[in-house]
Structure formats: structure tokens, C-alpha cells
Coordinates of C-alpha atoms and ligand atoms in Angstrom, one line a residue:
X1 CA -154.0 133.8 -166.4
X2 CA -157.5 133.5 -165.2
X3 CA -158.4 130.0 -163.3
X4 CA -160.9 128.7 -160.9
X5 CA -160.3 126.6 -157.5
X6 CA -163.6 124.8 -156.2
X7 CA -163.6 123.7 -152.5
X8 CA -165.7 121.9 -150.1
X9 CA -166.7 124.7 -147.3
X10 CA -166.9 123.0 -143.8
X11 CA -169.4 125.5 -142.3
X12 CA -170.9 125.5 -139.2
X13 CA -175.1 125.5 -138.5
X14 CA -175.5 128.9 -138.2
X15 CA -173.5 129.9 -141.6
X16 CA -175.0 127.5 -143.6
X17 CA -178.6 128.3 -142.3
X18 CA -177.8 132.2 -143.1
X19 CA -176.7 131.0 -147.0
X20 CA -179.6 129.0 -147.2
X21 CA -181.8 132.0 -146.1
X22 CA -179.7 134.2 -148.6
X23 CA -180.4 132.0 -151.5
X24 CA -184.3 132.5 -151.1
X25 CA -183.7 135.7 -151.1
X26 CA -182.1 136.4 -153.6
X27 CA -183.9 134.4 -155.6
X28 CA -186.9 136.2 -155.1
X29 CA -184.4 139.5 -156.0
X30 CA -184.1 138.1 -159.5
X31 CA -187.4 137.0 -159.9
X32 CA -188.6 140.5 -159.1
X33 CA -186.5 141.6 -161.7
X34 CA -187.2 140.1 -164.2
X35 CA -190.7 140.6 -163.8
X36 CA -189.7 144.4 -163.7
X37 CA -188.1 144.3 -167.1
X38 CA -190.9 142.3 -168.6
X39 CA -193.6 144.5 -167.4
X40 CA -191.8 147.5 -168.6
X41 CA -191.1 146.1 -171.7
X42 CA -194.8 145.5 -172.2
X43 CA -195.6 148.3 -171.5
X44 CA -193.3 150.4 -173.5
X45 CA -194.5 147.9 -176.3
X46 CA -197.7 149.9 -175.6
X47 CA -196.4 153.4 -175.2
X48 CA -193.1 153.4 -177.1
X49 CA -190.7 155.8 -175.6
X50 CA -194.0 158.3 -174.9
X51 CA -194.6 159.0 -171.2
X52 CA -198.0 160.1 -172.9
X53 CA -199.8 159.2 -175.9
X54 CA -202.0 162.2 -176.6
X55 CA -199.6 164.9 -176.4
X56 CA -196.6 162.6 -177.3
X57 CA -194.3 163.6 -174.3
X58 CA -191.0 162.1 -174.2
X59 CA -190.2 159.8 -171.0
X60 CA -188.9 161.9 -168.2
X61 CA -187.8 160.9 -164.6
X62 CA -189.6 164.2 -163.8
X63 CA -193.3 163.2 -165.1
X64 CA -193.3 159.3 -165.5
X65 CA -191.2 155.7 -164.5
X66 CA -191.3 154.4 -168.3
X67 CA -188.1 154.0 -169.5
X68 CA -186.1 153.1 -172.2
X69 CA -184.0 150.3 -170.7
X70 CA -187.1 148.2 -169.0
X71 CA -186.8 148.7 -165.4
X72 CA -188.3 150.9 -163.0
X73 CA -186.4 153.6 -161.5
X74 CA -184.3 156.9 -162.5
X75 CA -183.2 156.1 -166.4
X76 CA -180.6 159.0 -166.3
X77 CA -177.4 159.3 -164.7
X78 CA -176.7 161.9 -162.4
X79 CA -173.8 163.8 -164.7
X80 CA -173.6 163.8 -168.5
X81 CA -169.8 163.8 -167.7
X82 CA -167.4 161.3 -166.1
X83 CA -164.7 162.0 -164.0
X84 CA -162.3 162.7 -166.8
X85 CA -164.7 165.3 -168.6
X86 CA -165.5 162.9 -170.9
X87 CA -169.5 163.1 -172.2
X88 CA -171.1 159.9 -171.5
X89 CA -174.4 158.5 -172.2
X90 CA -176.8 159.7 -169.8
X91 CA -179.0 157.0 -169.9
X92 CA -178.7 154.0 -167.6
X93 CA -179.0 150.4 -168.6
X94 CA -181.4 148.5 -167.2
X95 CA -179.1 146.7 -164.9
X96 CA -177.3 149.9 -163.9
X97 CA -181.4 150.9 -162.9
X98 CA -181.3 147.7 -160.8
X99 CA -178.5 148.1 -159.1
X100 CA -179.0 151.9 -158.0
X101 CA -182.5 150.6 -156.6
X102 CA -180.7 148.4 -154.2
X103 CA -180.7 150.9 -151.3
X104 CA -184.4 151.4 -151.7
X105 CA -185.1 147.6 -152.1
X106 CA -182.9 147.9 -148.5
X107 CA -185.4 150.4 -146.5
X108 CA -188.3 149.1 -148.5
X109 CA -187.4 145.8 -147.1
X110 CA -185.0 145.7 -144.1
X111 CA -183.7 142.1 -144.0
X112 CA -182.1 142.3 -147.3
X113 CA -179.4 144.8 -145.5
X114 CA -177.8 141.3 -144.3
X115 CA -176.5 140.3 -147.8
X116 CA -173.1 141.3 -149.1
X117 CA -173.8 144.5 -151.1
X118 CA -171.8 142.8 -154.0
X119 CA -173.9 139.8 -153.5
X120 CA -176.6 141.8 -154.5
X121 CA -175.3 143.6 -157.3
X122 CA -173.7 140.3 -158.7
X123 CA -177.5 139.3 -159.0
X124 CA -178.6 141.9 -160.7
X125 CA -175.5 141.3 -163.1
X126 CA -176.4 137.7 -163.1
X127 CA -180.2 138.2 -164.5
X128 CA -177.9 140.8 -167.1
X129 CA -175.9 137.5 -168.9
X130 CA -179.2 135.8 -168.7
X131 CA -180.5 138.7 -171.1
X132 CA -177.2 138.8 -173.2
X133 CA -177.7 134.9 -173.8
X134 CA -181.2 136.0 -174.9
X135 CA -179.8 138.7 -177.2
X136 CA -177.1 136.2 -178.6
X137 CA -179.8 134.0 -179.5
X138 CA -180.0 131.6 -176.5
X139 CA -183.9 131.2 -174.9
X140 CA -185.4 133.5 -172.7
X141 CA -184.8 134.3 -169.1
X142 CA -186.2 131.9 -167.0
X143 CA -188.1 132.7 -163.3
X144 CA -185.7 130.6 -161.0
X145 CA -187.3 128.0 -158.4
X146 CA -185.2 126.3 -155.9
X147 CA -184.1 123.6 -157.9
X148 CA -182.4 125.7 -160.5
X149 CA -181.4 128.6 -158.2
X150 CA -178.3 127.8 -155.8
X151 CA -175.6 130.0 -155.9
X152 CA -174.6 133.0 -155.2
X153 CA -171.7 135.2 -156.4
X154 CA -168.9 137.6 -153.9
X155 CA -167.3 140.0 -156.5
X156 CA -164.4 141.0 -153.5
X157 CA -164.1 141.2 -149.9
X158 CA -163.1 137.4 -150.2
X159 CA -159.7 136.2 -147.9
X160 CA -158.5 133.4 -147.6
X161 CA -155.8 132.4 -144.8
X162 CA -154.5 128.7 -144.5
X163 CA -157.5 126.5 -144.3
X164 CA -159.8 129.2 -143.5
X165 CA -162.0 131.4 -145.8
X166 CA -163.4 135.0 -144.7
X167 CA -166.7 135.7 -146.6
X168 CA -168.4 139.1 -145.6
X169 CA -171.6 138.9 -143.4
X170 CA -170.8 135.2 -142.7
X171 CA -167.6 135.4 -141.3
X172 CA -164.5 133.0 -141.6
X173 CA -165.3 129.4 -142.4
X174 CA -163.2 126.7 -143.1
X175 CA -163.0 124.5 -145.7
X176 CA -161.0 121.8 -147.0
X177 CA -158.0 122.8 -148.4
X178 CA -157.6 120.1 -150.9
X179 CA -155.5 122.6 -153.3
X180 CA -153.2 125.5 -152.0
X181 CA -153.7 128.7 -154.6
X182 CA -150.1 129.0 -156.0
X183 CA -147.9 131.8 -155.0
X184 CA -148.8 135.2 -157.2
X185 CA -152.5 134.3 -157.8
X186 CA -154.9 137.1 -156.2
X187 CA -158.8 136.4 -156.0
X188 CA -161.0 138.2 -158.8
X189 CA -164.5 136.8 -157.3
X190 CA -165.9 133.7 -155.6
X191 CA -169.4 131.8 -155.8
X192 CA -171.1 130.1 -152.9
X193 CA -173.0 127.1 -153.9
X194 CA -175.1 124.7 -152.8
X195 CA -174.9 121.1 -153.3
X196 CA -176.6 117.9 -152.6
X197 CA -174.2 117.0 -149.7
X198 CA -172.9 120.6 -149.2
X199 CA -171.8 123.5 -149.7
X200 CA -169.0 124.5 -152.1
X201 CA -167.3 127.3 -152.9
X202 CA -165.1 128.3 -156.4
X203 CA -162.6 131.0 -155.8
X204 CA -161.7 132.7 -159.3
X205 CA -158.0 134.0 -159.1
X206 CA -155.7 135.7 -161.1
X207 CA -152.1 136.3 -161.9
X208 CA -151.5 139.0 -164.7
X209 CA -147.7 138.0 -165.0
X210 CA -148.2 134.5 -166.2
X211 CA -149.4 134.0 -169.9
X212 CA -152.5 132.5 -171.4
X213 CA -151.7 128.8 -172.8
X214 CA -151.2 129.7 -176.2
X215 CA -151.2 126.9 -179.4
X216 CA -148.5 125.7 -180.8
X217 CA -147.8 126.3 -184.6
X218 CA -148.7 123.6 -186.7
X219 CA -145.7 121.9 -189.3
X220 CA -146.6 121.3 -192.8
X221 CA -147.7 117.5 -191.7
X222 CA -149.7 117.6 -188.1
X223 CA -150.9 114.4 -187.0
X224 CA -154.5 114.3 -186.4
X225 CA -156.4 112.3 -184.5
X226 CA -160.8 111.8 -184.7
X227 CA -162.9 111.0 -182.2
X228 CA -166.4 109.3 -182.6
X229 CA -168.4 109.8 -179.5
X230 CA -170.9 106.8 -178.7
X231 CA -173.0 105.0 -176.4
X232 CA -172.0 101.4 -176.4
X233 CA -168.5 102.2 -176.4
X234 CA -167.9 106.6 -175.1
X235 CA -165.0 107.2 -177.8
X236 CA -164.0 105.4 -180.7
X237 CA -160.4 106.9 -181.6
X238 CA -159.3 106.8 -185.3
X239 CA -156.4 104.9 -184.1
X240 CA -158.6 101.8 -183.4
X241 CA -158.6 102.8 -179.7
X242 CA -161.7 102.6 -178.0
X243 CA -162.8 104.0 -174.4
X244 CA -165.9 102.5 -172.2
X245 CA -169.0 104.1 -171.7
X246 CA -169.7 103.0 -167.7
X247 CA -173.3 104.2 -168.4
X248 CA -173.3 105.7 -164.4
X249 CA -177.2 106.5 -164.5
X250 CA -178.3 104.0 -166.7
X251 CA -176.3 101.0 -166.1
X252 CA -178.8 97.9 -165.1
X253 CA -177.4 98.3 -161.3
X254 CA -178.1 102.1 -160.8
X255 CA -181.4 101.8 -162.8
X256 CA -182.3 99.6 -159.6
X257 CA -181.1 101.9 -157.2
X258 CA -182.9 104.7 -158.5
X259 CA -186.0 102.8 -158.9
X260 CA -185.7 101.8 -155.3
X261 CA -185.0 105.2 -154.0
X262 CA -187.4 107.0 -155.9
X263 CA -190.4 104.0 -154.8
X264 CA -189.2 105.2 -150.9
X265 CA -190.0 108.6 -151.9
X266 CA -193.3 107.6 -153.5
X267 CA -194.6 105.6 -150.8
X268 CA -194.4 108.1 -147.9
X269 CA -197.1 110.7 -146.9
X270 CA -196.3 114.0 -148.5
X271 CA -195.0 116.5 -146.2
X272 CA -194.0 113.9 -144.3
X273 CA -190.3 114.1 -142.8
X274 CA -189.6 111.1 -143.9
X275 CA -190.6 112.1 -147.4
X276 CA -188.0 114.9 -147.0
X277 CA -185.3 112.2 -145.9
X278 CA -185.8 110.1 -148.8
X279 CA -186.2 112.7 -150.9
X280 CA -182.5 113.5 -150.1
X281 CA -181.0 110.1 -150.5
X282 CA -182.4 110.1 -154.1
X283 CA -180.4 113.8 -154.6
X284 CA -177.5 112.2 -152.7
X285 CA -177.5 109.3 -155.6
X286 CA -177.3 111.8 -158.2
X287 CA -174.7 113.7 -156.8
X288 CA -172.2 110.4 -157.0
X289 CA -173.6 109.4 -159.9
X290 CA -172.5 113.2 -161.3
X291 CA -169.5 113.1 -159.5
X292 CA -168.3 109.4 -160.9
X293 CA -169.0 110.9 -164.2
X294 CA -166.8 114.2 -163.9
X295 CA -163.8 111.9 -162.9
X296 CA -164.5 109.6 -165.4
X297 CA -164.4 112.3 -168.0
X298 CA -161.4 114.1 -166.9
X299 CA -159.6 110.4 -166.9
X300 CA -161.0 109.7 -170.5
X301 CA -160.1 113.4 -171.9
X302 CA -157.0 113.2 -170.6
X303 CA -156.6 109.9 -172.5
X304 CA -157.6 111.4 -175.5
X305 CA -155.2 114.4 -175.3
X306 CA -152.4 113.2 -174.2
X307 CA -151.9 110.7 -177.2
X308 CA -148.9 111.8 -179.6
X309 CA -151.3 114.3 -181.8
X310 CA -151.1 118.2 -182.8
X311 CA -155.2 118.1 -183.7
X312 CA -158.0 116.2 -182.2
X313 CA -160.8 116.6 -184.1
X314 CA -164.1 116.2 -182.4
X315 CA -167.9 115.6 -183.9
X316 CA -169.7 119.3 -183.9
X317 CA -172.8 117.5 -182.4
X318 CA -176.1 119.4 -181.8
X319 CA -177.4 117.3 -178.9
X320 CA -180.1 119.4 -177.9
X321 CA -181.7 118.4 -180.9
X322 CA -180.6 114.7 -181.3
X323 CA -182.7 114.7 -177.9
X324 CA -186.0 116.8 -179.0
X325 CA -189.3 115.1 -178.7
X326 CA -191.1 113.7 -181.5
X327 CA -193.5 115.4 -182.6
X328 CA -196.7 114.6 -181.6
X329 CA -199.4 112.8 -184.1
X330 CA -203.1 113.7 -184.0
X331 CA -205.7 111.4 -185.8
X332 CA -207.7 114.1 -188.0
X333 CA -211.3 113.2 -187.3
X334 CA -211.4 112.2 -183.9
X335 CA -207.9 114.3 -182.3
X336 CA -206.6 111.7 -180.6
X337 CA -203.6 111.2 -179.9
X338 CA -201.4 108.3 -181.6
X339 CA -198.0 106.9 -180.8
X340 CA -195.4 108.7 -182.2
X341 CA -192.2 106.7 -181.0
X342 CA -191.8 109.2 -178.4
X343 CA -191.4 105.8 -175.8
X344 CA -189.0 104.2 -177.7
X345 CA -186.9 107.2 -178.0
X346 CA -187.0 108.1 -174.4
X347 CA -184.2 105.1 -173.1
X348 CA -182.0 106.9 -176.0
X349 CA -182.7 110.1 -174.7
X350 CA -181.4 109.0 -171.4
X351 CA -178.6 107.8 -172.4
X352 CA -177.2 110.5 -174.5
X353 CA -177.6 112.8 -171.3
X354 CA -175.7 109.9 -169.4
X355 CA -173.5 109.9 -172.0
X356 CA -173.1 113.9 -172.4
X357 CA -171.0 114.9 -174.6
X358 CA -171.2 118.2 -174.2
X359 CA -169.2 118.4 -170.8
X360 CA -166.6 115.4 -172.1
X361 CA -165.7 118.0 -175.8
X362 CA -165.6 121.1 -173.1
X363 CA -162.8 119.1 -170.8
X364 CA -161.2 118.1 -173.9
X365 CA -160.8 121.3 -175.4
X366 CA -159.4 122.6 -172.0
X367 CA -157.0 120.0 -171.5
X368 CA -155.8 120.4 -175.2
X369 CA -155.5 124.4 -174.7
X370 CA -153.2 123.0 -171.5
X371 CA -151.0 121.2 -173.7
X372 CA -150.7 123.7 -177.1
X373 CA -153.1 121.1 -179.0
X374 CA -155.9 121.8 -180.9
X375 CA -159.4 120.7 -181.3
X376 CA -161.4 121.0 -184.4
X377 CA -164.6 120.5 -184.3
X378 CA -165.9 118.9 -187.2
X379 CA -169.5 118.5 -189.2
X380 CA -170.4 114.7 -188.6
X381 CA -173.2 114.3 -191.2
X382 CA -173.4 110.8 -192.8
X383 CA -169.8 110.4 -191.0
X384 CA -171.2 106.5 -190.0
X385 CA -173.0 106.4 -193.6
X386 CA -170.0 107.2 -196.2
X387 CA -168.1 104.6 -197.6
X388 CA -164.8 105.5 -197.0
X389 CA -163.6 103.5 -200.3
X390 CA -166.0 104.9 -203.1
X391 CA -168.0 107.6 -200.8
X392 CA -171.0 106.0 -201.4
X393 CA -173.8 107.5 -198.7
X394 CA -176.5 105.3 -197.7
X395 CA -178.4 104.5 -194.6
X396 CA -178.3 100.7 -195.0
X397 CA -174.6 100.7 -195.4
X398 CA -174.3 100.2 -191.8
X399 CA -175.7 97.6 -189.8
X400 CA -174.6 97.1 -186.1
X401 CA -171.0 97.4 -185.4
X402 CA -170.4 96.5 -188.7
X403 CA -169.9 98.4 -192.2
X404 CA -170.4 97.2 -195.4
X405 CA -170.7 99.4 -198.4
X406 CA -173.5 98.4 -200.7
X407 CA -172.0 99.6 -203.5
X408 CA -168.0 98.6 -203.2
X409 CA -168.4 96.1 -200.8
X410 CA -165.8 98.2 -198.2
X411 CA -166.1 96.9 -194.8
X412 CA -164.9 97.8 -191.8
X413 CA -165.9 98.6 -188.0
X414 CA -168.5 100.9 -188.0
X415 CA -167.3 104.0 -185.1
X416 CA -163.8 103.1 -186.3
X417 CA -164.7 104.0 -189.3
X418 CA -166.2 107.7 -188.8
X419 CA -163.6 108.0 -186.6
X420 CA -161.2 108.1 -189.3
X421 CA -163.7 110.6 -191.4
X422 CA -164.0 112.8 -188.7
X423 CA -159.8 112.3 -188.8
X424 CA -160.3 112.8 -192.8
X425 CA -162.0 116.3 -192.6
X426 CA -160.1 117.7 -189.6
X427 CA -156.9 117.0 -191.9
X428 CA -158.9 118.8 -195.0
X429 CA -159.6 121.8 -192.6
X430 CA -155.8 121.7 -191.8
X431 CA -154.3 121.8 -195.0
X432 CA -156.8 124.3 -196.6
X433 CA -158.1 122.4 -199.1
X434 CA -161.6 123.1 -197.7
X435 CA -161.4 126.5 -199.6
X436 CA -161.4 124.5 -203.0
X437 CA -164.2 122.7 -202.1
X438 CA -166.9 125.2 -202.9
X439 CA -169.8 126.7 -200.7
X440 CA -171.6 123.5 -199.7
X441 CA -168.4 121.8 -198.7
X442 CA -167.3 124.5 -196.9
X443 CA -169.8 124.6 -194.7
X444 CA -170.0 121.1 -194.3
X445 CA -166.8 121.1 -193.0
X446 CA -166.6 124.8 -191.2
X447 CA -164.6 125.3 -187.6
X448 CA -167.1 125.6 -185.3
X449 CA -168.3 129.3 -184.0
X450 CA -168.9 128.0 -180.5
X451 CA -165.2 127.9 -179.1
X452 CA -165.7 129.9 -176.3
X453 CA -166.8 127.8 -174.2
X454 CA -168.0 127.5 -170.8
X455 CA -164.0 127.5 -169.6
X456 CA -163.2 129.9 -172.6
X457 CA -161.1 131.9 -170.2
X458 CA -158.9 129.4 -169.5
X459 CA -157.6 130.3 -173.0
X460 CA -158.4 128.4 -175.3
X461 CA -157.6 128.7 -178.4
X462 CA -160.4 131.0 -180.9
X463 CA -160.9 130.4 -184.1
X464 CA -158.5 133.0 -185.0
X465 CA -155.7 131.4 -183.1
X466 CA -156.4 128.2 -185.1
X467 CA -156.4 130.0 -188.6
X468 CA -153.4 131.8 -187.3
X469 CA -151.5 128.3 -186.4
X470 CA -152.9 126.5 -189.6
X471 CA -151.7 129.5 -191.9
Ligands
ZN1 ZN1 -168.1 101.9 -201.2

């Protein structure tokens, strides 16, 4: 089993000024290199494989730097064969490129030498899942700035003794031990990150002899439970149940405090110290506010999972795009600009990233793996619309909190009430009748492809694993 600690490090000034220092550095690493494999890419777009045009020579270490892979430096390996005898493929990929430039980068430019070497391989790896995400369809790799670049990763030479942590180049540091690593566990990596307040540090470790959770089989009648996810109330269980959404960043009381904070920011002369000062507070204010929320939604998932329930099914919810910007409206004749609702939508906007949904689904679907449950994610079109009596879909059916079918005149609470068609779908998923629905139903109502998650190592359940227990 694969799991991750997280600790607060207590470092000393020296230490954290070296990691600091680290950070720019490697940021400006990964920067380089992904300018490296854009440029070559460009200009192999140019050349093809050709290190020349006219007489159509291949690309050869010998003659030119274009390579296949995008990155500059020797594209072959040094043997055709591995240790065993075994051909392998000649060519390096571009990270394997990257990472055999490393000693250069090291004489070419001295004070990198004081990084980890695995630090700076782990990089170079890093800027490698950025491209894979590309590949998988996720956007492009982005150049990292400070805001969004603050970690860095150890892949071994991590110890830990008692309280105290030995990471290379920086030496032992302790941190708080808030919980021991159970007996058998070894550690498989660790990242070094900054935060608001601190530094942290998340020590991956491993024990090979205990099993993956593993979902229980499902009898011939599972009790399901749905979830509709909100704003004015968080979760609306199909049980009646309902959880509170505490708003933490949008709440009338920390709307002030931001305000506040930010105005202090505003006000002094940029550059100034003080700037910097209040600058900080208003980061420190996030960081609770982020930190209230985690709790909140570890409480709340918990909640949810722990009720007496073989499936929760959750709403399959593409938030990115409930949060996209309107598009913009030009007047034809003169190009102006006119409204496009884009200020009304912004408080929603807001509030749905308060809200986010995304993280609460991810801790549910890791508690649930915890426990053998399983979570189903679930197509929520028209699931506040449809009249659960006569299946009557129309927009006007709901008003508010409350539904009334315009058709039937059904009525009911309105979240309960997809709440219990999200429960309503799940159970069609369950018991198969899905694949007598036809096509369009079908996909309606599909699993979602997107169960490995950010903790999908923690083993949770695939979508083979739940076909396996529903069959
Ligand atoms: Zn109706």
C-alpha cells in the first residue's frame, strides 16, 4: 500500500533560505526546458527529422543537435543493448535528453551543483507529466512564476529518525511529528513545499505486504445513497439529510476581511516593506480560509460515507465549465463592447470555487475506497428539472427551494429531490438495466472515465473493479 504523510518542517534560517534559493532555481530549470522542447519542436516542424534540407540527411549527433524527441543534446543512447543483451531503443526521450544534460547544466553553471541530484532529475520528470497531461488531452505546459512554482520533489536519500528529518544538501531538520509512520512502511519519495506560513513536507511511504483497500462485492439489493452538491446548503443527501455550506471565502464576515486586507495592501507604496508585510497577511488569510475548508470537507465526507450505504452516488459535474466566462458581445457597427452578464455571474463563480466540489468528490471517493464502498459518479443533466412522478423536463418546474411539476403537479423539495435521481440512476447503473436503455441512455448515465484520481493510488476502486463487484 502506497500512502502519503504531510508534516510541518520546523527549519531553521539558514535551511529555509537555501530551499527558498532552490525553488528559483529550479524553476528557472523547468522553464529552460520547456523552452528547449518548444524551440526544438518548432523547429523540427521546419525541418522534419532532416538535419538538412537540400540533401535530406537524417538527424545525427555527429553533424547536427535536431532531434527527434525535442530537446537539445545527444538523442542516442550509448549501447543498442541493456545489461541483459536485450536490444533496446536507441533513441532517448526527451526527458532522458534532459536529465543526461544535468552534469553540463552543473559546469555550465556552477551553483546548481548545490541541489540534490534527484532534485534535479525529479524536475525534469516533473515538466515530463506536465507533457503526458498535454498528450492525454489536458492544456499545455505552462512557464511557472513564483506563485505557481513551490515545491520541490527528493526521489531517495530521505531519513527520518524520531522527530527529525535528514534531507540531502540541507541536512537534518525537525519537524513536527504530528503522525508516527507505522511500523513496515519505508519511504518511496518526499516533496518540499512551500506554504503561506511555512514550509511543509509529504513523505510518500510504502509497505508491499499490506493490501490495496479493495471493494466489497455488492448483494443483489445494495443500498444507495445520492448526493446533490449545492451552494446554499453543500450536500443534499437523498435521505432528506442536508450538510451546511460555511461559505469560508465568501461568507459576509470574511468578504470584509479580505476587503480590508487587500485595501492595506493597496494603499502602501509599492516596493515598499510594508507592502510586502501586508501582502503576507492577505496570503496568511487564505491559507486559514483553505485550511478551514480541508477540515470541513474531511468532516462532511466522512459524514457522507460513513452512513449505512454500499454506493454513494455523486453528480459527474464539469465545473470548469459551469465557471467559464461568458462570452463576450460586440455591437456590429460600432465594436463595442456590451454587457454580457459576465458581472452577474462573477459572485456565482466565486462561490462554486468556495464551494469546490472537486476536492470534497476526491475525499469522498478516498474515504469510500477506505471503507469497501463505492462511488458512482453519475450524469446530472435536468436532475433539478425532471419530475420525478411523470418525468416531465422543464426549466420552470423549479422555482427556489421548491418543486412543482407543471405538468402533474408533483412537488417536493427541490435538492432533495435530485438527490433522489441522482440515487435513481446510480441504482439503474447497479442493476444493469442501463444496457437496455439504448445508446443515448447509456451515455447519459455512463460511470465516469475519470476515477483515477488525484489520490488514485490510494486504491481506489477503477471502473473495472466496480463492473467486477456489480457483475
Ligand atoms: Zn410531473
Amino acid at each position: 500500500m502506497l500512502t502519503n504523510y504531510v508534516y510541518k518542517l520546523r527549519h531553521n534560517q539558514t535551511q529555509s533560505s537555501k530551499m527558498s534559493a532552490w525553488i528559483d532555481m529550479l524553476r528557472s530549470q523547468y522553464n529552460w526546458n520547456l523552452n528547449d522542447r518548444i524551440t526544438q519542436y518548432n523547429q523540427q516542424f521546419i525541418q522534419g527529422d532532416y538535419c538538412c534540407i537540400k540533401t535530406k540527411a537524417e538527424a545525427s549527433p555527429l553533424t547536427c543537435f535536431v532531434s527527434k524527441s525535442g530537446a537539445t543534446g545527444n538523442p542516442w543512447k550509448d549501447s543498442k543493448f541493456d545489461k541483459e543483451g536485450k536490444a533496446r531503443n536507441p533513441r532517448r526521450s526527451a526527458a532522458d535528453i534532459q536529465i543526461t544534460a544535468l552534469p553540463e547544466l552543473k559546469i555550465a553553471r556552477p551553483w546548481y551543483a548545490q541541489i540534490d541530484a534527484t532534485v534535479l532529475q525529479q524536475n525534469v520528470k516533473r515538466l515530463d507529466t506536465a507533457y503526458k497531461n498535454f498528450f492525454d488531452g489536458r492544456g499545455f505546459p505552462k512557464f511557472k512564476n513564483r506563485s505557481n512554482f513551490t515545491s520541490f520533489t527528493y526521489a531517495m536519500g530521505v531519513k527520518i529518525k524520531g522527530n527529525k528529518i535528514y534531507l540531502p544538501k540541507l541536512g537534518w531538520m525537525r519537524f513536527y511529528n504530528s503522525r508516527s509512520i507505522p511500523d513496515g512502511f519505508t519511504i518511496k519519495a518526499c516533496t518540499v513545499r512551500k506554504r503561506q506560513n511555512s514550509w511543509y513536507v509529504s513523505v510518500r511511504i510504502e509497505n508491499t505486504s499490506v493490501p490495496d483497500y479493495s471493494p466489497k462485492s455488492l448483494g443483489s439489493n445494495p443500498k444507495v445513497i445520492g448526493c446533490d452538491l449545492g451552494i446554499t446548503k453543500l450536500v443534499h443527501l437523498s435521505d432528506g439529510y442536508q450538510i451546511e455550506n460555511p461559505k469560508f471565502l465568501t461568507n459576509k464576515k470574511a468578504k470584509r476581511t479580505l476587503k480590508i486586507r487587500q485595501r492595506r495592501v493597496s494603499c502602501k507604496v509599492k516596493g515598499s516593506k510594508k507592502r510586502k508585510k501586508a501582502a503576507i497577511r492577505v496570503g496568511r488569510f487564505y491559507q486559514k480560509v483553505s485550511d478551514k475548508r480541508q477540515a470541513y470537507q474531511w468532516k462532511t465526507a466522512n459524514k457522507i460515507v460513513s452512513r449505512n450505504v454500499d454506493v454513494i452516488a455523486i453528480e459527474d459535474l464539469n465545473i470548469s465549465g459551469m465557471m467559464r466566462r461568458c462570452k463576450a458581445k460586440s455591437d456590429g457597427k460600432t465594436g463595442r463592447f456590451l454587457k454580457n452578464g459576465q458581472s452577474r455571474k462573477k459572485g456565482l463563480n466565486r462561490a462554486i470555487s468556495d464551494a469546490s466540489w472537486g476536492d470534497l468528490g476526491l475525499k469522498i471517493e478516498y474515504l469510500a475506497a477506505k471503507q469497501g464502498k463505492i462511488v458512482i459518479k453519475v450524469n446530472p443533466k435536468h436532475s433539478s428539472q425532471e419530475c420525478r412522478s411523470c418525468g416531465h423536463i422543464d426549466k420552470s418546474n423549479r422555482d427556489g427551494e421548491k418543486f412543482i411539476c407543471l405538468e402533474c403537479g408533483y412537488h417536493e423539495h427541490a435538492d432533495i429531490g435530485a438527490a433522489k435521481t441522482i440515487r435513481d440512476r446510480a441504482l439503474k447503473i447497479v442493476r444493469g438495466d442501463s444496457a437496455k436503455l439504448g445508446v443515448t441512455n447509456l451515455n447519459a448515465q455512463k460511470i465516469s472515465p475519470r476515477s483515477t484520481s488525484k489520490r488514485g493510488e490510494f486504491g481506489n476502486p477503477s471502473n473495472r473493479d466496480i463492473k467486477n463487484a456489480i457483475s
